[in-house]
Coordinates of C-alpha atoms in Angstrom, one line a residue:
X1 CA 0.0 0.0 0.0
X2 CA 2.7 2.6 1.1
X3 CA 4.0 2.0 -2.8
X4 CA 0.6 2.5 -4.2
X5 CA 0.4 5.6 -2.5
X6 CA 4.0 6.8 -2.9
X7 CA 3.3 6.7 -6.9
X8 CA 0.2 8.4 -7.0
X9 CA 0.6 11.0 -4.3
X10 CA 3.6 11.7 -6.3
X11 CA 1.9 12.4 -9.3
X12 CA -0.2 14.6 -7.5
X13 CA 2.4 16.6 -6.4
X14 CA 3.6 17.1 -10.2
X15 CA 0.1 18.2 -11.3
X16 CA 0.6 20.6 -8.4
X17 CA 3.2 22.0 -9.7
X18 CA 2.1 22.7 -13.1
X19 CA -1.7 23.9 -12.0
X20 CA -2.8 27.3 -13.1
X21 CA -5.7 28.8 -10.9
X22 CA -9.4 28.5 -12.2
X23 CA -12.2 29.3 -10.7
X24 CA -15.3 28.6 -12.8
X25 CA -17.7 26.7 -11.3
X26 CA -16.8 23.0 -12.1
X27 CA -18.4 19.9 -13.1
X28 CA -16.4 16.6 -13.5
X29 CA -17.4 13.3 -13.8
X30 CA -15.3 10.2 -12.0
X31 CA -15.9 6.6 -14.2
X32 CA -14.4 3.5 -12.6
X33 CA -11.3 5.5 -11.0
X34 CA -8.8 3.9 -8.2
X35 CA -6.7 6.3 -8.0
X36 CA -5.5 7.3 -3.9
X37 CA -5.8 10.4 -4.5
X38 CA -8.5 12.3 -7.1
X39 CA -7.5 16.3 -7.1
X40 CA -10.8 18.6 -8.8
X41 CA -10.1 21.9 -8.9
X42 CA -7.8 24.8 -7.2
X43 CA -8.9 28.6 -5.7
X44 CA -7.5 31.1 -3.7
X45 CA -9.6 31.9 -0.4
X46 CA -9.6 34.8 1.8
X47 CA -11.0 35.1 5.2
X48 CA -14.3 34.3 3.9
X49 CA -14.4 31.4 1.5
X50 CA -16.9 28.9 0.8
X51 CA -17.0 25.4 -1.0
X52 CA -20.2 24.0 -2.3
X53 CA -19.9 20.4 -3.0
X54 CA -22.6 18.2 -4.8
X55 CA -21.9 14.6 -5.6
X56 CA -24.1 12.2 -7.3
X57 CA -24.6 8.9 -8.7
X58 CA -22.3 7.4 -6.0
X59 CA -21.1 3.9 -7.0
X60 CA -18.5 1.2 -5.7
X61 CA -17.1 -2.2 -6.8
X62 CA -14.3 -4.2 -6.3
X63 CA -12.8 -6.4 -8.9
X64 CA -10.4 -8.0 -6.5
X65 CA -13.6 -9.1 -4.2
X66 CA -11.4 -7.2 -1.4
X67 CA -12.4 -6.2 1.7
X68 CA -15.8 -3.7 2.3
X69 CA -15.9 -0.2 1.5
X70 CA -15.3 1.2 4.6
X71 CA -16.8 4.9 4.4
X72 CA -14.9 6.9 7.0
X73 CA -12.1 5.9 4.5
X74 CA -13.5 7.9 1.5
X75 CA -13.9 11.7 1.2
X76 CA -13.1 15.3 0.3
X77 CA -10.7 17.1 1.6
X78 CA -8.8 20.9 0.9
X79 CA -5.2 20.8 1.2
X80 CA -2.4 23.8 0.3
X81 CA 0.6 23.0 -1.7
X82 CA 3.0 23.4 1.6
X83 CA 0.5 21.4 3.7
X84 CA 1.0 18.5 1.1
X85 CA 4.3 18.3 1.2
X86 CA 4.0 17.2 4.8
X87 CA 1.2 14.9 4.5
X88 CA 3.1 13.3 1.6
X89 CA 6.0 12.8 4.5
X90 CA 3.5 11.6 7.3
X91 CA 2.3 9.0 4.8
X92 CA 6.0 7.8 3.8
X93 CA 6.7 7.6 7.4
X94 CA 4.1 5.4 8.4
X95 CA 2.6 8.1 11.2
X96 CA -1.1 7.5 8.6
X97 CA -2.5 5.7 7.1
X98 CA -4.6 7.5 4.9
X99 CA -4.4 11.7 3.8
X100 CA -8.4 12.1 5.6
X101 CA -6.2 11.5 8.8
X102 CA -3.8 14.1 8.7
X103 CA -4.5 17.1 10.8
X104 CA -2.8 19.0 7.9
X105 CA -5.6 18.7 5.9
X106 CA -9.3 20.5 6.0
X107 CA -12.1 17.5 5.6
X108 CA -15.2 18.7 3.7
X109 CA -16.9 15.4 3.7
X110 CA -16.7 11.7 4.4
X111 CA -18.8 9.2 2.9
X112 CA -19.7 7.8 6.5
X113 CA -21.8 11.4 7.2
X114 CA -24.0 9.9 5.2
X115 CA -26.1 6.4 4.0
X116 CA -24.8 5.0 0.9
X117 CA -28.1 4.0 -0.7
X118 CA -28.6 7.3 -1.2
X119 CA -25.8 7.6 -3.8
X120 CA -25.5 11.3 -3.4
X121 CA -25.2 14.1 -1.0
X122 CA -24.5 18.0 -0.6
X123 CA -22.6 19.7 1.5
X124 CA -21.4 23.2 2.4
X125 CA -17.6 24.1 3.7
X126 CA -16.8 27.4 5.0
X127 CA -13.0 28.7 4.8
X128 CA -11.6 30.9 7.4
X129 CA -8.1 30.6 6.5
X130 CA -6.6 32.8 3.6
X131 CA -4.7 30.9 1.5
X132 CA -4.7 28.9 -1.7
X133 CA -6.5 25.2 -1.4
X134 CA -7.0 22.4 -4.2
X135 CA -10.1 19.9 -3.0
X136 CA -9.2 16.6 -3.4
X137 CA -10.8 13.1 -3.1
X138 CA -9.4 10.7 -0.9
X139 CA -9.8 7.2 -1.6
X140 CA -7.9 4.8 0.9
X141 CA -9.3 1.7 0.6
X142 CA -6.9 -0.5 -2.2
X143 CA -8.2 -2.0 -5.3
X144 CA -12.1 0.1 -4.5
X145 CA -13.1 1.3 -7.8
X146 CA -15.3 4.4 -7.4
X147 CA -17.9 6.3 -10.0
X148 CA -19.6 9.6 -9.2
X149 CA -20.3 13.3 -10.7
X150 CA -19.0 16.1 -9.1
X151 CA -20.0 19.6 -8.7
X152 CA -18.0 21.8 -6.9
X153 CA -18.3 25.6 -6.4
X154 CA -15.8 27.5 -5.1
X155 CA -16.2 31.6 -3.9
X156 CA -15.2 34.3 -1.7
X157 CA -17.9 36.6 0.4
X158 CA -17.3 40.4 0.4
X159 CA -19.1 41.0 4.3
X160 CA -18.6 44.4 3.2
X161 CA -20.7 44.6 0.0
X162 CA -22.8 41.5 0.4
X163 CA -21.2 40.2 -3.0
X164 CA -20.0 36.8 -3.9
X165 CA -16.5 36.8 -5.8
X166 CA -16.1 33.5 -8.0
X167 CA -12.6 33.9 -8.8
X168 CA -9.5 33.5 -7.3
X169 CA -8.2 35.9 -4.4
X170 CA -4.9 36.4 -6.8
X171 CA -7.6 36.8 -10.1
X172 CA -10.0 39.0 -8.8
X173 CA -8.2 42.3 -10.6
X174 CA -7.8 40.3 -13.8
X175 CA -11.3 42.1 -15.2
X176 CA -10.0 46.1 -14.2
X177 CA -6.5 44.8 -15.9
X178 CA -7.8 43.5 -19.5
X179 CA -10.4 46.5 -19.7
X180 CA -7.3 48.9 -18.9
X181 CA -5.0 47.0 -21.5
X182 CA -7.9 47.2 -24.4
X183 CA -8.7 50.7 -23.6
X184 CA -4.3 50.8 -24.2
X185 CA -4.6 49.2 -27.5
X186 CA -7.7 50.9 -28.8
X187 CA -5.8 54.6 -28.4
X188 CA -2.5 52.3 -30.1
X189 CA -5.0 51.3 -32.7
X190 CA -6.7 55.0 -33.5
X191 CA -2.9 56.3 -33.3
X192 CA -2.0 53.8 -36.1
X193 CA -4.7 54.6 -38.3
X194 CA -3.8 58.2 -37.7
X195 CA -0.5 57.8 -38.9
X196 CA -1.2 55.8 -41.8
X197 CA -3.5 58.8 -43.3
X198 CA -0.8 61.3 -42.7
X199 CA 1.9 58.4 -44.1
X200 CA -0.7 57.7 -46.7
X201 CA 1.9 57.8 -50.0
X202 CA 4.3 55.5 -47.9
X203 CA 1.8 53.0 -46.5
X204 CA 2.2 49.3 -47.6
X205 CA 0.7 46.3 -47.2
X206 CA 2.2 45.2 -43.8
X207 CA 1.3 48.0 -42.5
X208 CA -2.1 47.2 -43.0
X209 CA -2.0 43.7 -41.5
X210 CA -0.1 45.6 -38.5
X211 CA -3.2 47.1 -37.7
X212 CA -5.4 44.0 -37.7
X213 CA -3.0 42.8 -35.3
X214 CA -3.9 45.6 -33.0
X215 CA -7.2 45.2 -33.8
X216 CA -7.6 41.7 -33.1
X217 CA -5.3 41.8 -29.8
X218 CA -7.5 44.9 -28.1
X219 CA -11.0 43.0 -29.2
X220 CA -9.4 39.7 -27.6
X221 CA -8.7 41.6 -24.6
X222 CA -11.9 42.8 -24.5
X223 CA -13.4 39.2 -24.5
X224 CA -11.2 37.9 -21.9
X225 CA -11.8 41.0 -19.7
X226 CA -15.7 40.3 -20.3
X227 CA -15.2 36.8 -19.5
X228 CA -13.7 37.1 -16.5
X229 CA -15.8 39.9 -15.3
X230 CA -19.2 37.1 -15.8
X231 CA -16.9 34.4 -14.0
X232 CA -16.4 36.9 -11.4
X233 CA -20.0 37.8 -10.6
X234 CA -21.9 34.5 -11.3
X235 CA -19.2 31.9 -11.7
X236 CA -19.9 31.0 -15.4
X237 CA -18.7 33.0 -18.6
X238 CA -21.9 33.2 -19.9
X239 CA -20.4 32.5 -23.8
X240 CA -17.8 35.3 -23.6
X241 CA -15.3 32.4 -23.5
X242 CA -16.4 31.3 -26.5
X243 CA -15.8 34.6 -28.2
X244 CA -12.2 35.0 -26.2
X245 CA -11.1 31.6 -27.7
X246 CA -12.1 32.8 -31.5
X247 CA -10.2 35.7 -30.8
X248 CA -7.3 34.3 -29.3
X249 CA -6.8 31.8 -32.2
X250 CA -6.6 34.7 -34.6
X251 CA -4.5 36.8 -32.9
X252 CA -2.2 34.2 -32.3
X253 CA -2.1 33.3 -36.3
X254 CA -1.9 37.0 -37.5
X255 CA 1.1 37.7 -34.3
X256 CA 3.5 35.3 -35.4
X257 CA 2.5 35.6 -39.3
X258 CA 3.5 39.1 -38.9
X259 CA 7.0 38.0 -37.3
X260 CA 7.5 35.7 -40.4
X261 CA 6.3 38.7 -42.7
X262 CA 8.6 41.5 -41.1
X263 CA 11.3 38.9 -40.9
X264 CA 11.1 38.1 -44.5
X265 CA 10.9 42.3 -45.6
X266 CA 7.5 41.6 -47.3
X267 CA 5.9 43.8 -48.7
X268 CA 8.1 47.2 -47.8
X269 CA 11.6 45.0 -49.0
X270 CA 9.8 42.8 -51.4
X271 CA 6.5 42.4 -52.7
X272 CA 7.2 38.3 -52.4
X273 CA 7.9 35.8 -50.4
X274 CA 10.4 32.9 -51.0
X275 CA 9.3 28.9 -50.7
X276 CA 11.2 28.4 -47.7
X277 CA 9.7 31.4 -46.6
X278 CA 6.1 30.3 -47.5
X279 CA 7.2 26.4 -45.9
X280 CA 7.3 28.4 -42.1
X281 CA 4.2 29.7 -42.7
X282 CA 2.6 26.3 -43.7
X283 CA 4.3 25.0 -40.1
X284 CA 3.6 28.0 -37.8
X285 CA 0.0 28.3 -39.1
X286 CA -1.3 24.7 -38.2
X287 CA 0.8 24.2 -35.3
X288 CA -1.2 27.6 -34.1
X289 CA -4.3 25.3 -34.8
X290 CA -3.2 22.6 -32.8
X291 CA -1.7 24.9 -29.5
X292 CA -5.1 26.9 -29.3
X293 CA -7.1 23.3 -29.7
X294 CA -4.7 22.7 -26.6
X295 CA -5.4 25.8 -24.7
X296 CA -9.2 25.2 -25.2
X297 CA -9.2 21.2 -23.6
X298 CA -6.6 22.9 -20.5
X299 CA -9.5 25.4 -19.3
X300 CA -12.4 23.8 -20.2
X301 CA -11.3 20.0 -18.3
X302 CA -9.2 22.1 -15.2
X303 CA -5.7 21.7 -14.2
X304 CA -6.3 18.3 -12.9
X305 CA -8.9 17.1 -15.8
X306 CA -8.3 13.9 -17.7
X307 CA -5.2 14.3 -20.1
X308 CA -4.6 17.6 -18.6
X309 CA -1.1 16.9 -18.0
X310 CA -0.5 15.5 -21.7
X311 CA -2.4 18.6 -23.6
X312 CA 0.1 21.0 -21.2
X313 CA 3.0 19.4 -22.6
X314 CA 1.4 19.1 -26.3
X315 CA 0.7 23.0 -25.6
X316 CA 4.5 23.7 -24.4
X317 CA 6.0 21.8 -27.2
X318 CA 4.2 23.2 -29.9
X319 CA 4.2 27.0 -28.6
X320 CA 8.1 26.1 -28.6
X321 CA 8.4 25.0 -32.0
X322 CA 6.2 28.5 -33.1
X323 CA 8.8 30.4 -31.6
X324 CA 11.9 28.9 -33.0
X325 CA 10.2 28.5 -36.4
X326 CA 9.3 32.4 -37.0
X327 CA 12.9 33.3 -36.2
X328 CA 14.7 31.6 -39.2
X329 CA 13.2 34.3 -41.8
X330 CA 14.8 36.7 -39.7
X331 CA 18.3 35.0 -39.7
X332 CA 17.8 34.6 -43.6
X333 CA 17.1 38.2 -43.8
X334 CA 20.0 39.4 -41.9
X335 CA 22.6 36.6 -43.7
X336 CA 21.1 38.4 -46.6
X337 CA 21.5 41.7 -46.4
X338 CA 24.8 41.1 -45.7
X339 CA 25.7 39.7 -48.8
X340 CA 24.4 42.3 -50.4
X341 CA 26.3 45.1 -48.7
X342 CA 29.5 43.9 -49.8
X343 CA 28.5 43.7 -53.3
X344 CA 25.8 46.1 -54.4
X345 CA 27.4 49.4 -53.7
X346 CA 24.8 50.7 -51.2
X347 CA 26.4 49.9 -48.3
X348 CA 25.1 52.6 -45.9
X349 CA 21.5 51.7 -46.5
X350 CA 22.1 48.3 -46.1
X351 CA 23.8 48.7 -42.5
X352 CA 20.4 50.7 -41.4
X353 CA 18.7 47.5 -43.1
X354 CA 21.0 45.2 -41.1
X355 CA 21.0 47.1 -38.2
X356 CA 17.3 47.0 -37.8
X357 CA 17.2 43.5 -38.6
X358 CA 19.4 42.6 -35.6
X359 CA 17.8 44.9 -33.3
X360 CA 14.5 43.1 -34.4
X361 CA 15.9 39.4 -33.8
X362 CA 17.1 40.4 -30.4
X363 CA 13.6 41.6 -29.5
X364 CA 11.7 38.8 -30.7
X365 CA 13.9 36.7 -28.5
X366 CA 13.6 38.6 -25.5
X367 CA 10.3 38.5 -25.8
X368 CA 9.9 35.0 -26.1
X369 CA 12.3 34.4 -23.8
X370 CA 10.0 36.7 -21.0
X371 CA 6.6 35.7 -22.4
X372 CA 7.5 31.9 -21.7
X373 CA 10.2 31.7 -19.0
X374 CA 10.0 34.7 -17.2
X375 CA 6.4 35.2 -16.4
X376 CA 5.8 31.3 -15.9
X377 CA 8.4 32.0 -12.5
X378 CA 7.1 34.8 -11.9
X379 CA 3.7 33.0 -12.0
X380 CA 4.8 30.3 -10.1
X381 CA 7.0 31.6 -7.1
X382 CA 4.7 34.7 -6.7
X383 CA 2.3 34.3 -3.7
X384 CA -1.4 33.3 -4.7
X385 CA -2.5 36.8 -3.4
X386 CA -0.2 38.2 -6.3
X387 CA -1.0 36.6 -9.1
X388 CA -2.3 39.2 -11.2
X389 CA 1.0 40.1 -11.5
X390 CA 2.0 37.4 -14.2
X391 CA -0.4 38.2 -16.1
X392 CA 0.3 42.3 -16.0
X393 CA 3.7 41.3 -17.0
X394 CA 2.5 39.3 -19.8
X395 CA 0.6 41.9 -21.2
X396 CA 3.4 45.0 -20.4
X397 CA 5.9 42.8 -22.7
X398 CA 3.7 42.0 -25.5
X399 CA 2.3 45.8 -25.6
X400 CA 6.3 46.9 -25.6
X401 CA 6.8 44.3 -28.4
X402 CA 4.0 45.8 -30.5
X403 CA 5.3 49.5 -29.8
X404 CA 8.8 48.3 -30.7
X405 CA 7.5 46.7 -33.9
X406 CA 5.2 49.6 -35.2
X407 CA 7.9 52.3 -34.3
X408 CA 10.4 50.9 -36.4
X409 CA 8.4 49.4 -38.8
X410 CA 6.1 52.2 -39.1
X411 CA 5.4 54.4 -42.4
X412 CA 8.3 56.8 -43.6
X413 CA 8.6 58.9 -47.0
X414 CA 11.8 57.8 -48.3
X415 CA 10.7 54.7 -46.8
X416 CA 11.8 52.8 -44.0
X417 CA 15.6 53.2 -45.2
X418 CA 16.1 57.2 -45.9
X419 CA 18.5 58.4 -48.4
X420 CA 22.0 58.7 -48.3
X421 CA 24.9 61.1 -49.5
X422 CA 28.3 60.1 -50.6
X423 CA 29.9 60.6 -46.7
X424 CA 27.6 58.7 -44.9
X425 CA 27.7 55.8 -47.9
X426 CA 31.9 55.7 -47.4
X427 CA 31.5 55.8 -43.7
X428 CA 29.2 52.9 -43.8
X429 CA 31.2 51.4 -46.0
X430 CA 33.9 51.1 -43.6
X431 CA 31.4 50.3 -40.7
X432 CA 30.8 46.9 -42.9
X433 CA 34.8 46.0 -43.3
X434 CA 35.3 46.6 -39.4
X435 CA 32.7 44.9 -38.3
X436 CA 32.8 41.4 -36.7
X437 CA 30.0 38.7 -38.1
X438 CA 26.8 38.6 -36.3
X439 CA 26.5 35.6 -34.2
X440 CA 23.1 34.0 -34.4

């Protein structure tokens, strides 16, 4: 038994570790499970949390024909992330025998509060204690196969204002933050459009398809902000998730075609694009496909839903791919326009060409690199209280990565590249001979 529960506690732990906080009201149903340990759903609680809990269509068996069900041996129970580490070391040590009996842990229900020909019961949990808590279902009895639907609603009571708060204690500013952000990107968007009627004779396609990227980011916003704003209030999203999920497929397509397209100089260096170029677009526009299918079954099923784990990594692997993918037509570019400084004459122009094509490379990787690495730490040491912040961080780099793009990329009259006399062409010219190679 202590190996049975060593492997699947364990696993636990690992889900733990990769949750992100929901806080929608959740349904999940359990089919012919035996697992020790069963985790639902996570929230952050202040001082006045509550847990509704409704199970149904209760059912046992026992292939093994083992020993009775023994129903102070089955139940719910809230647990924190440090509490678990502990009751993972009071199990190991022998000091209990099952996770209901650790005084670490906050029991909502056991099965012996109530008569098992009823298959189903309800029960309400009140939290005192501020802190972050997963409910989990605790099965000790070996080889007992168990069946039942579970709905679980999780909130926090304002005494002040009489109003229930659905989401997380670390989420609840999420609404105020996405309506800020879009209000952000609607004044970016009506600045853009601005400048392309006073650029008007120097406007080109991609500029054009820059503003649909605004566009689409500020009216995903929007959806997201509405969404959890409804979450907030009743606890369901009332179809705005629906909306935020369209939305957040095409921006995700149009962001990293644009990448390709500035990385390639269509449109303003070129009014083509080469195969290998079109070949990245054919990879980064399906894998998009696939990571926003991924992103859909992660917050519709929970952190702890069935093939959670495997979509995450599905999610990861192809977001990773995305990323490396749109940065080879900026490497070509750059490779490029070097070759064609040291043999078309124009070298000053093209050191502003390869000079902004560098700067550009650099960005995109930073932004990657904080978008993905940065923000998941920050997401993950931050305290659950906090965090909002992840996601303001999130948001801060991508809207300095869209400045950065339109300000450099952005609509001149002797377009993007100026013109150049004969000094600032020799001067260049010896810029290029001095200079090392650029390391990619």
């Amino acid at each position: 038994m202590a190996a049975l529960y060593h492997s699947s506690l364990f696993s636990i732990v690992f889900a733990f570790l990769i949750a992100t906080v929901l806080a929608e009201i959740r349904s999940t149903q359990i089919r012919s499970d035996s697992r020790s340990t069963i985790p639902f759903d996570e929230f952050g609680y202040t001082h006045f949390g509550r847990l509704n809990l409704t199970v149904t269509d209760i059912s046992f068996s026992n292939p093994k024909s083992g020993p009775e069900p023994v129903p102070s041996e089955l139940g719910f129970f809230l647990v924190t992330r440090e509490a678990w580490q502990h009751v993972l070391e009071q199990l190991q040590d022998g000091d209990i025998r099952c996770t209901l009996h650790s005084d670490l842990v906050k029991r909502v229900f056991t099965f012996d509060q109530f008569q098992p020909s009823a298959r189903q019961f309800t029960t309400s949990f009140s939290v005192s204690d501020a802190n972050q808590f997963t409910l989990v279902f605790a099965n000790c009895m070996p080889n007992l196969v168990i069946s039942m639907n579970v709905h679980s609603v999780m909130y926090n009571f304002n005494p002040k204002t009489g109003q229930l708060d659905f989401l997380s204690a670390g989420k609840t500013a999420l609404p105020v933050i996405y309506y800020l952000f879009f209000a952000v990107y609607v004044l970016m968007g009506a600045f853009w459009v601005s400048a392309l009627y006073k650029k008007r004779l120097s406007v080109y396609r991609i500029h054009f398809f820059m503003l649909a990227v605004v566009i689409l980011k500020a009216l995903n916003l929007l959806c997201e902000a509405e969404d959890k704003s409804y979450i907030k209030k009743t606890g369901t999203a009332h179809g705005w998730d629906v909306l935020f999920y369209i939305f957040s497929f095409l921006k995700g397509i149009t962001l990293f075609t644009l990448i390709v397209l500035i990385g390639t100089g269509w449109s303003f260096l070129k009014p083509y694009l080469q195969d290998k170029e079109k070949k990245v677009l054919m990879i980064v526009i399906p894998l998009q496909v696939v990571a926003n299918l991924a992103q859909v079954v992660i917050d519709e099923t929970g952190p702890f839903g069935e093939n959670s784990y495997t979509w995450k990594q599905v999610f990861l692997l192809v977001d990773i791919v995305c990323c490396c993918a749109v940065l080879f037509p900026i490497v070509w570019s750059i490779k490029n326009l070097r070759e064609a400084a040291k043999t078309d004459g124009k070298a000053a122009v093209n050191l502003m060409k390869l000079t902004l094509f560098r700067q550009y490379y650099v960005i995109v990787i930073c932004y990657i690199y904080f978008t993905r690495v940065v923000v998941y730490a920050l997401e993950t040491i931050t305290s659950y209280r906090y965090q909002w912040t992840s996601v303001v961080a999130a948001e801060a780099a991508t809207l300095a990565f869209y400045v950065f793009t339109g300000y450099n990329f952005r609509p001149k009259v002797h377009n993007p590249y100026f013109a150049i006399d004969d000094e600032e062409e020799e001067a260049a010219s010896e810029a290029l001979k001095l200079e090392d190679e650029f390391e990619l």
